[in-house]
Protein backbone atom coordinates (compact mmCIF):
# COMPACT_ATOMS: atom_id res chain seq x y z
CA UNK A 1 0.00 0.00 0.00
CA UNK A 2 1.84 3.07 -1.28
CA UNK A 3 1.40 6.73 -0.44
CA UNK A 4 3.05 9.85 0.88
CA UNK A 5 3.08 11.01 4.50
CA UNK A 6 -0.33 11.86 5.93
CA UNK A 7 -2.36 10.23 3.17
CA UNK A 8 -4.04 7.74 5.50
CA UNK A 9 -2.00 4.53 5.19
CA UNK A 10 -1.71 3.96 8.94
CA UNK A 11 -5.36 4.80 9.52
CA UNK A 12 -6.33 2.29 6.84
CA UNK A 13 -4.26 -0.44 8.47
CA UNK A 14 -5.81 0.33 11.85
CA UNK A 15 -9.29 0.18 10.32
CA UNK A 16 -8.58 -3.19 8.70
CA UNK A 17 -7.06 -4.49 11.93
CA UNK A 18 -10.15 -3.54 13.92
CA UNK A 19 -12.56 -4.89 11.30
CA UNK A 20 -10.73 -8.20 10.89
CA UNK A 21 -10.34 -8.68 14.64
CA UNK A 22 -14.05 -8.14 15.16
CA UNK A 23 -14.70 -10.76 12.47
CA UNK A 24 -12.60 -13.29 14.36
CA UNK A 25 -9.56 -13.15 12.08
CA UNK A 26 -6.02 -13.20 13.49
CA UNK A 27 -4.02 -10.03 12.90
CA UNK A 28 -0.38 -9.20 13.57
CA UNK A 29 0.61 -5.58 13.02
CA UNK A 30 4.11 -4.12 13.23
CA UNK A 31 5.68 -0.68 12.77
CA UNK A 32 8.80 -0.38 10.63
CA UNK A 33 10.42 2.01 13.08
CA UNK A 34 10.37 -0.67 15.81
CA UNK A 35 13.10 -2.72 14.16
CA UNK A 36 16.05 -0.42 14.78
CA UNK A 37 17.29 -2.52 17.69
CA UNK A 38 15.81 -5.94 17.00
CA UNK A 39 15.39 -8.03 13.87
CA UNK A 40 12.01 -9.34 12.78
CA UNK A 41 13.15 -12.90 13.50
CA UNK A 42 14.20 -12.08 17.06
CA UNK A 43 11.07 -10.01 17.65
CA UNK A 44 8.83 -12.91 16.62
CA UNK A 45 10.79 -15.22 18.91
CA UNK A 46 10.21 -12.86 21.82
CA UNK A 47 6.52 -12.35 21.12
CA UNK A 48 5.76 -16.07 20.84
CA UNK A 49 8.34 -17.31 23.34
CA UNK A 50 10.20 -19.43 20.79
CA UNK A 51 13.59 -20.74 21.88
CA UNK A 52 16.61 -19.71 19.84
CA UNK A 53 17.46 -23.39 19.51
CA UNK A 54 14.36 -23.94 17.39
CA UNK A 55 13.97 -22.73 13.79
CA UNK A 56 11.53 -19.88 13.22
CA UNK A 57 9.80 -21.99 10.57
CA UNK A 58 8.50 -24.17 13.37
CA UNK A 59 6.48 -21.20 14.59
CA UNK A 60 5.26 -20.03 11.18
CA UNK A 61 4.38 -23.56 10.08
CA UNK A 62 2.31 -24.01 13.24
CA UNK A 63 0.53 -20.67 12.82
CA UNK A 64 -0.34 -21.51 9.23
CA UNK A 65 -1.52 -25.00 10.12
CA UNK A 66 -3.86 -23.68 12.82
CA UNK A 67 -5.24 -21.04 10.44
CA UNK A 68 -5.80 -23.58 7.65
CA UNK A 69 -7.51 -26.10 9.94
CA UNK A 70 -9.84 -23.43 11.31
CA UNK A 71 -10.67 -22.02 7.88
CA UNK A 72 -9.27 -18.60 8.73
CA UNK A 73 -6.36 -16.45 7.66
CA UNK A 74 -3.55 -14.76 9.52
CA UNK A 75 -3.26 -11.13 8.40
CA UNK A 76 0.25 -9.73 8.79
CA UNK A 77 0.61 -5.95 8.51
CA UNK A 78 3.79 -3.89 8.47
CA UNK A 79 3.27 -0.15 8.66
CA UNK A 80 5.80 2.27 7.13
CA UNK A 81 8.69 -0.04 6.37
CA UNK A 82 10.39 3.06 4.93
CA UNK A 83 10.76 4.25 8.55
CA UNK A 84 13.05 1.36 9.36
CA UNK A 85 16.05 3.70 9.22
CA UNK A 86 18.28 1.24 11.06
CA UNK A 87 18.47 -2.53 11.36
CA UNK A 88 20.59 -4.75 13.59
CA UNK A 89 24.03 -5.32 12.07
CA UNK A 90 23.76 -2.55 9.49
CA UNK A 91 26.11 0.42 9.22
CA UNK A 92 24.23 2.12 6.39
CA UNK A 93 20.84 3.34 7.64
CA UNK A 94 19.56 3.58 4.05
CA UNK A 95 19.57 -0.22 3.87
CA UNK A 96 17.12 -0.57 6.79
CA UNK A 97 13.93 -0.78 4.69
CA UNK A 98 15.61 -3.21 2.30
CA UNK A 99 16.75 -5.56 5.05
CA UNK A 100 13.33 -5.53 6.71
CA UNK A 101 11.65 -6.16 3.35
CA UNK A 102 13.93 -9.12 2.66
CA UNK A 103 13.26 -10.66 6.06
CA UNK A 104 9.50 -10.18 5.72
CA UNK A 105 9.58 -12.02 2.42
CA UNK A 106 11.85 -14.82 3.64
CA UNK A 107 9.62 -15.51 6.65
CA UNK A 108 6.08 -15.02 5.38
CA UNK A 109 6.03 -14.88 1.56
CA UNK A 110 6.14 -18.57 0.76
CA UNK A 111 3.91 -20.39 -1.78
CA UNK A 112 2.80 -22.91 0.84
CA UNK A 113 1.56 -20.19 3.21
CA UNK A 114 -1.73 -19.61 1.43
CA UNK A 115 -3.46 -18.58 4.67
CA UNK A 116 -1.00 -15.79 5.40
CA UNK A 117 -2.19 -12.45 4.01
CA UNK A 118 0.75 -10.07 3.98
CA UNK A 119 0.50 -6.31 3.52
CA UNK A 120 2.89 -3.46 4.16
CA UNK A 121 2.78 0.28 3.67
CA UNK A 122 5.60 2.29 2.19
CA UNK A 123 6.30 5.72 0.75
CA UNK A 124 6.57 5.89 -3.02
CA UNK A 125 10.24 6.90 -3.19
CA UNK A 126 11.47 4.02 -1.03
CA UNK A 127 9.29 1.55 -2.90
CA UNK A 128 10.43 2.52 -6.39
CA UNK A 129 14.09 3.28 -5.63
CA UNK A 130 14.92 0.61 -3.06
CA UNK A 131 12.40 -2.22 -3.08
CA UNK A 132 11.19 -2.63 -6.66
CA UNK A 133 14.68 -3.69 -7.86
CA UNK A 134 14.49 -6.54 -5.33
CA UNK A 135 11.33 -8.01 -6.87
CA UNK A 136 13.34 -9.84 -9.49
CA UNK A 137 15.02 -11.80 -6.69
CA UNK A 138 11.80 -13.17 -5.21
CA UNK A 139 8.50 -14.60 -6.41
CA UNK A 140 6.75 -11.24 -6.31
CA UNK A 141 3.69 -12.65 -8.08
CA UNK A 142 2.51 -13.98 -4.72
CA UNK A 143 1.72 -10.54 -3.38
CA UNK A 144 2.35 -7.88 -5.99
CA UNK A 145 1.42 -7.27 -9.58
CA UNK A 146 3.49 -4.91 -11.68
CA UNK A 147 1.61 -1.98 -13.09
CA UNK A 148 -0.88 -1.97 -10.22
CA UNK A 149 0.53 1.08 -8.38
CA UNK A 150 -2.68 3.04 -9.00
CA UNK A 151 -4.76 0.35 -7.30
CA UNK A 152 -2.28 -0.05 -4.45
CA UNK A 153 -1.82 3.63 -3.64
CA UNK A 154 -3.47 5.97 -1.18
CA UNK A 155 -3.91 9.49 -2.50
CA UNK A 156 -5.72 12.68 -1.59
CA UNK A 157 -9.48 13.09 -1.32
CA UNK A 158 -11.77 13.45 -4.31
CA UNK A 159 -14.18 16.41 -4.46
CA UNK A 160 -16.91 14.37 -2.79
CA UNK A 161 -14.58 12.87 -0.21
CA UNK A 162 -13.05 16.19 0.85
CA UNK A 163 -16.52 17.65 1.42
CA UNK A 164 -17.47 14.68 3.59
CA UNK A 165 -14.14 14.72 5.44
CA UNK A 166 -14.38 18.46 6.06
CA UNK A 167 -17.84 17.97 7.52
CA UNK A 168 -16.51 15.35 9.95
CA UNK A 169 -13.46 17.38 10.92
CA UNK A 170 -15.49 20.58 11.00
CA UNK A 171 -17.80 19.15 13.63
CA UNK A 172 -14.95 17.62 15.60
CA UNK A 173 -12.87 20.81 15.60
CA UNK A 174 -15.84 23.20 15.77
CA UNK A 175 -14.92 24.91 12.52
CA UNK A 176 -16.93 28.05 11.85
CA UNK A 177 -16.40 28.12 8.09
CA UNK A 178 -18.90 26.22 5.97
CA UNK A 179 -17.48 24.07 3.22
CA UNK A 180 -19.58 25.99 0.69
CA UNK A 181 -17.77 29.20 1.67
CA UNK A 182 -14.29 27.88 0.96
CA UNK A 183 -12.50 29.08 -2.15
CA UNK A 184 -11.58 26.48 -4.74
CA UNK A 185 -7.83 26.85 -4.16
CA UNK A 186 -8.40 26.18 -0.46
CA UNK A 187 -10.48 23.08 -1.21
CA UNK A 188 -7.71 21.77 -3.46
CA UNK A 189 -5.19 22.11 -0.62
CA UNK A 190 -7.53 20.43 1.84
CA UNK A 191 -7.70 17.36 -0.39
CA UNK A 192 -4.44 16.40 1.28
CA UNK A 193 -5.57 14.57 4.47
CA UNK A 194 -2.56 15.80 6.43
CA UNK A 195 -3.16 19.43 5.48
CA UNK A 196 -6.84 19.08 6.34
CA UNK A 197 -5.99 17.88 9.83
CA UNK A 198 -3.37 20.59 10.33
CA UNK A 199 -5.75 23.30 9.16
CA UNK A 200 -8.54 22.15 11.44
CA UNK A 201 -6.14 21.87 14.37
CA UNK A 202 -4.71 25.34 13.82
CA UNK A 203 -8.14 26.94 13.37
CA UNK A 204 -9.93 25.13 16.18
CA UNK A 205 -13.19 26.97 16.82
CA UNK A 206 -12.27 29.63 14.28
CA UNK A 207 -12.93 30.54 10.66
CA UNK A 208 -10.60 29.42 7.92
CA UNK A 209 -9.23 32.23 5.73
CA UNK A 210 -11.42 32.64 2.67
CA UNK A 211 -9.06 34.90 0.70
CA UNK A 212 -6.39 33.80 -1.76
CA UNK A 213 -3.59 33.70 0.81
CSV table of C-alpha atoms in Angstrom, one decimal:
chain,number,residue,atom,x,y,z
A,1,UNK,CA,0.0,0.0,0.0
A,2,UNK,CA,1.8,3.1,-1.3
A,3,UNK,CA,1.4,6.7,-0.4
A,4,UNK,CA,3.0,9.9,0.9
A,5,UNK,CA,3.1,11.0,4.5
A,6,UNK,CA,-0.3,11.9,5.9
A,7,UNK,CA,-2.4,10.2,3.2
A,8,UNK,CA,-4.0,7.7,5.5
A,9,UNK,CA,-2.0,4.5,5.2
A,10,UNK,CA,-1.7,4.0,8.9
A,11,UNK,CA,-5.4,4.8,9.5
A,12,UNK,CA,-6.3,2.3,6.8
A,13,UNK,CA,-4.3,-0.4,8.5
A,14,UNK,CA,-5.8,0.3,11.9
A,15,UNK,CA,-9.3,0.2,10.3
A,16,UNK,CA,-8.6,-3.2,8.7
A,17,UNK,CA,-7.1,-4.5,11.9
A,18,UNK,CA,-10.2,-3.5,13.9
A,19,UNK,CA,-12.6,-4.9,11.3
A,20,UNK,CA,-10.7,-8.2,10.9
A,21,UNK,CA,-10.3,-8.7,14.6
A,22,UNK,CA,-14.1,-8.1,15.2
A,23,UNK,CA,-14.7,-10.8,12.5
A,24,UNK,CA,-12.6,-13.3,14.4
A,25,UNK,CA,-9.6,-13.2,12.1
A,26,UNK,CA,-6.0,-13.2,13.5
A,27,UNK,CA,-4.0,-10.0,12.9
A,28,UNK,CA,-0.4,-9.2,13.6
A,29,UNK,CA,0.6,-5.6,13.0
A,30,UNK,CA,4.1,-4.1,13.2
A,31,UNK,CA,5.7,-0.7,12.8
A,32,UNK,CA,8.8,-0.4,10.6
A,33,UNK,CA,10.4,2.0,13.1
A,34,UNK,CA,10.4,-0.7,15.8
A,35,UNK,CA,13.1,-2.7,14.2
A,36,UNK,CA,16.0,-0.4,14.8
A,37,UNK,CA,17.3,-2.5,17.7
A,38,UNK,CA,15.8,-5.9,17.0
A,39,UNK,CA,15.4,-8.0,13.9
A,40,UNK,CA,12.0,-9.3,12.8
A,41,UNK,CA,13.1,-12.9,13.5
A,42,UNK,CA,14.2,-12.1,17.1
A,43,UNK,CA,11.1,-10.0,17.6
A,44,UNK,CA,8.8,-12.9,16.6
A,45,UNK,CA,10.8,-15.2,18.9
A,46,UNK,CA,10.2,-12.9,21.8
A,47,UNK,CA,6.5,-12.4,21.1
A,48,UNK,CA,5.8,-16.1,20.8
A,49,UNK,CA,8.3,-17.3,23.3
A,50,UNK,CA,10.2,-19.4,20.8
A,51,UNK,CA,13.6,-20.7,21.9
A,52,UNK,CA,16.6,-19.7,19.8
A,53,UNK,CA,17.5,-23.4,19.5
A,54,UNK,CA,14.4,-23.9,17.4
A,55,UNK,CA,14.0,-22.7,13.8
A,56,UNK,CA,11.5,-19.9,13.2
A,57,UNK,CA,9.8,-22.0,10.6
A,58,UNK,CA,8.5,-24.2,13.4
A,59,UNK,CA,6.5,-21.2,14.6
A,60,UNK,CA,5.3,-20.0,11.2
A,61,UNK,CA,4.4,-23.6,10.1
A,62,UNK,CA,2.3,-24.0,13.2
A,63,UNK,CA,0.5,-20.7,12.8
A,64,UNK,CA,-0.3,-21.5,9.2
A,65,UNK,CA,-1.5,-25.0,10.1
A,66,UNK,CA,-3.9,-23.7,12.8
A,67,UNK,CA,-5.2,-21.0,10.4
A,68,UNK,CA,-5.8,-23.6,7.7
A,69,UNK,CA,-7.5,-26.1,9.9
A,70,UNK,CA,-9.8,-23.4,11.3
A,71,UNK,CA,-10.7,-22.0,7.9
A,72,UNK,CA,-9.3,-18.6,8.7
A,73,UNK,CA,-6.4,-16.4,7.7
A,74,UNK,CA,-3.5,-14.8,9.5
A,75,UNK,CA,-3.3,-11.1,8.4
A,76,UNK,CA,0.2,-9.7,8.8
A,77,UNK,CA,0.6,-5.9,8.5
A,78,UNK,CA,3.8,-3.9,8.5
A,79,UNK,CA,3.3,-0.2,8.7
A,80,UNK,CA,5.8,2.3,7.1
A,81,UNK,CA,8.7,0.0,6.4
A,82,UNK,CA,10.4,3.1,4.9
A,83,UNK,CA,10.8,4.3,8.5
A,84,UNK,CA,13.1,1.4,9.4
A,85,UNK,CA,16.1,3.7,9.2
A,86,UNK,CA,18.3,1.2,11.1
A,87,UNK,CA,18.5,-2.5,11.4
A,88,UNK,CA,20.6,-4.8,13.6
A,89,UNK,CA,24.0,-5.3,12.1
A,90,UNK,CA,23.8,-2.5,9.5
A,91,UNK,CA,26.1,0.4,9.2
A,92,UNK,CA,24.2,2.1,6.4
A,93,UNK,CA,20.8,3.3,7.6
A,94,UNK,CA,19.6,3.6,4.1
A,95,UNK,CA,19.6,-0.2,3.9
A,96,UNK,CA,17.1,-0.6,6.8
A,97,UNK,CA,13.9,-0.8,4.7
A,98,UNK,CA,15.6,-3.2,2.3
A,99,UNK,CA,16.8,-5.6,5.0
A,100,UNK,CA,13.3,-5.5,6.7
A,101,UNK,CA,11.6,-6.2,3.4
A,102,UNK,CA,13.9,-9.1,2.7
A,103,UNK,CA,13.3,-10.7,6.1
A,104,UNK,CA,9.5,-10.2,5.7
A,105,UNK,CA,9.6,-12.0,2.4
A,106,UNK,CA,11.8,-14.8,3.6
A,107,UNK,CA,9.6,-15.5,6.7
A,108,UNK,CA,6.1,-15.0,5.4
A,109,UNK,CA,6.0,-14.9,1.6
A,110,UNK,CA,6.1,-18.6,0.8
A,111,UNK,CA,3.9,-20.4,-1.8
A,112,UNK,CA,2.8,-22.9,0.8
A,113,UNK,CA,1.6,-20.2,3.2
A,114,UNK,CA,-1.7,-19.6,1.4
A,115,UNK,CA,-3.5,-18.6,4.7
A,116,UNK,CA,-1.0,-15.8,5.4
A,117,UNK,CA,-2.2,-12.5,4.0
A,118,UNK,CA,0.7,-10.1,4.0
A,119,UNK,CA,0.5,-6.3,3.5
A,120,UNK,CA,2.9,-3.5,4.2
A,121,UNK,CA,2.8,0.3,3.7
A,122,UNK,CA,5.6,2.3,2.2
A,123,UNK,CA,6.3,5.7,0.7
A,124,UNK,CA,6.6,5.9,-3.0
A,125,UNK,CA,10.2,6.9,-3.2
A,126,UNK,CA,11.5,4.0,-1.0
A,127,UNK,CA,9.3,1.6,-2.9
A,128,UNK,CA,10.4,2.5,-6.4
A,129,UNK,CA,14.1,3.3,-5.6
A,130,UNK,CA,14.9,0.6,-3.1
A,131,UNK,CA,12.4,-2.2,-3.1
A,132,UNK,CA,11.2,-2.6,-6.7
A,133,UNK,CA,14.7,-3.7,-7.9
A,134,UNK,CA,14.5,-6.5,-5.3
A,135,UNK,CA,11.3,-8.0,-6.9
A,136,UNK,CA,13.3,-9.8,-9.5
A,137,UNK,CA,15.0,-11.8,-6.7
A,138,UNK,CA,11.8,-13.2,-5.2
A,139,UNK,CA,8.5,-14.6,-6.4
A,140,UNK,CA,6.8,-11.2,-6.3
A,141,UNK,CA,3.7,-12.6,-8.1
A,142,UNK,CA,2.5,-14.0,-4.7
A,143,UNK,CA,1.7,-10.5,-3.4
A,144,UNK,CA,2.3,-7.9,-6.0
A,145,UNK,CA,1.4,-7.3,-9.6
A,146,UNK,CA,3.5,-4.9,-11.7
A,147,UNK,CA,1.6,-2.0,-13.1
A,148,UNK,CA,-0.9,-2.0,-10.2
A,149,UNK,CA,0.5,1.1,-8.4
A,150,UNK,CA,-2.7,3.0,-9.0
A,151,UNK,CA,-4.8,0.3,-7.3
A,152,UNK,CA,-2.3,0.0,-4.5
A,153,UNK,CA,-1.8,3.6,-3.6
A,154,UNK,CA,-3.5,6.0,-1.2
A,155,UNK,CA,-3.9,9.5,-2.5
A,156,UNK,CA,-5.7,12.7,-1.6
A,157,UNK,CA,-9.5,13.1,-1.3
A,158,UNK,CA,-11.8,13.5,-4.3
A,159,UNK,CA,-14.2,16.4,-4.5
A,160,UNK,CA,-16.9,14.4,-2.8
A,161,UNK,CA,-14.6,12.9,-0.2
A,162,UNK,CA,-13.0,16.2,0.8
A,163,UNK,CA,-16.5,17.7,1.4
A,164,UNK,CA,-17.5,14.7,3.6
A,165,UNK,CA,-14.1,14.7,5.4
A,166,UNK,CA,-14.4,18.5,6.1
A,167,UNK,CA,-17.8,18.0,7.5
A,168,UNK,CA,-16.5,15.3,10.0
A,169,UNK,CA,-13.5,17.4,10.9
A,170,UNK,CA,-15.5,20.6,11.0
A,171,UNK,CA,-17.8,19.1,13.6
A,172,UNK,CA,-15.0,17.6,15.6
A,173,UNK,CA,-12.9,20.8,15.6
A,174,UNK,CA,-15.8,23.2,15.8
A,175,UNK,CA,-14.9,24.9,12.5
A,176,UNK,CA,-16.9,28.1,11.9
A,177,UNK,CA,-16.4,28.1,8.1
A,178,UNK,CA,-18.9,26.2,6.0
A,179,UNK,CA,-17.5,24.1,3.2
A,180,UNK,CA,-19.6,26.0,0.7
A,181,UNK,CA,-17.8,29.2,1.7
A,182,UNK,CA,-14.3,27.9,1.0
A,183,UNK,CA,-12.5,29.1,-2.1
A,184,UNK,CA,-11.6,26.5,-4.7
A,185,UNK,CA,-7.8,26.8,-4.2
A,186,UNK,CA,-8.4,26.2,-0.5
A,187,UNK,CA,-10.5,23.1,-1.2
A,188,UNK,CA,-7.7,21.8,-3.5
A,189,UNK,CA,-5.2,22.1,-0.6
A,190,UNK,CA,-7.5,20.4,1.8
A,191,UNK,CA,-7.7,17.4,-0.4
A,192,UNK,CA,-4.4,16.4,1.3
A,193,UNK,CA,-5.6,14.6,4.5
A,194,UNK,CA,-2.6,15.8,6.4
A,195,UNK,CA,-3.2,19.4,5.5
A,196,UNK,CA,-6.8,19.1,6.3
A,197,UNK,CA,-6.0,17.9,9.8
A,198,UNK,CA,-3.4,20.6,10.3
A,199,UNK,CA,-5.8,23.3,9.2
A,200,UNK,CA,-8.5,22.1,11.4
A,201,UNK,CA,-6.1,21.9,14.4
A,202,UNK,CA,-4.7,25.3,13.8
A,203,UNK,CA,-8.1,26.9,13.4
A,204,UNK,CA,-9.9,25.1,16.2
A,205,UNK,CA,-13.2,27.0,16.8
A,206,UNK,CA,-12.3,29.6,14.3
A,207,UNK,CA,-12.9,30.5,10.7
A,208,UNK,CA,-10.6,29.4,7.9
A,209,UNK,CA,-9.2,32.2,5.7
A,210,UNK,CA,-11.4,32.6,2.7
A,211,UNK,CA,-9.1,34.9,0.7
A,212,UNK,CA,-6.4,33.8,-1.8
A,213,UNK,CA,-3.6,33.7,0.8
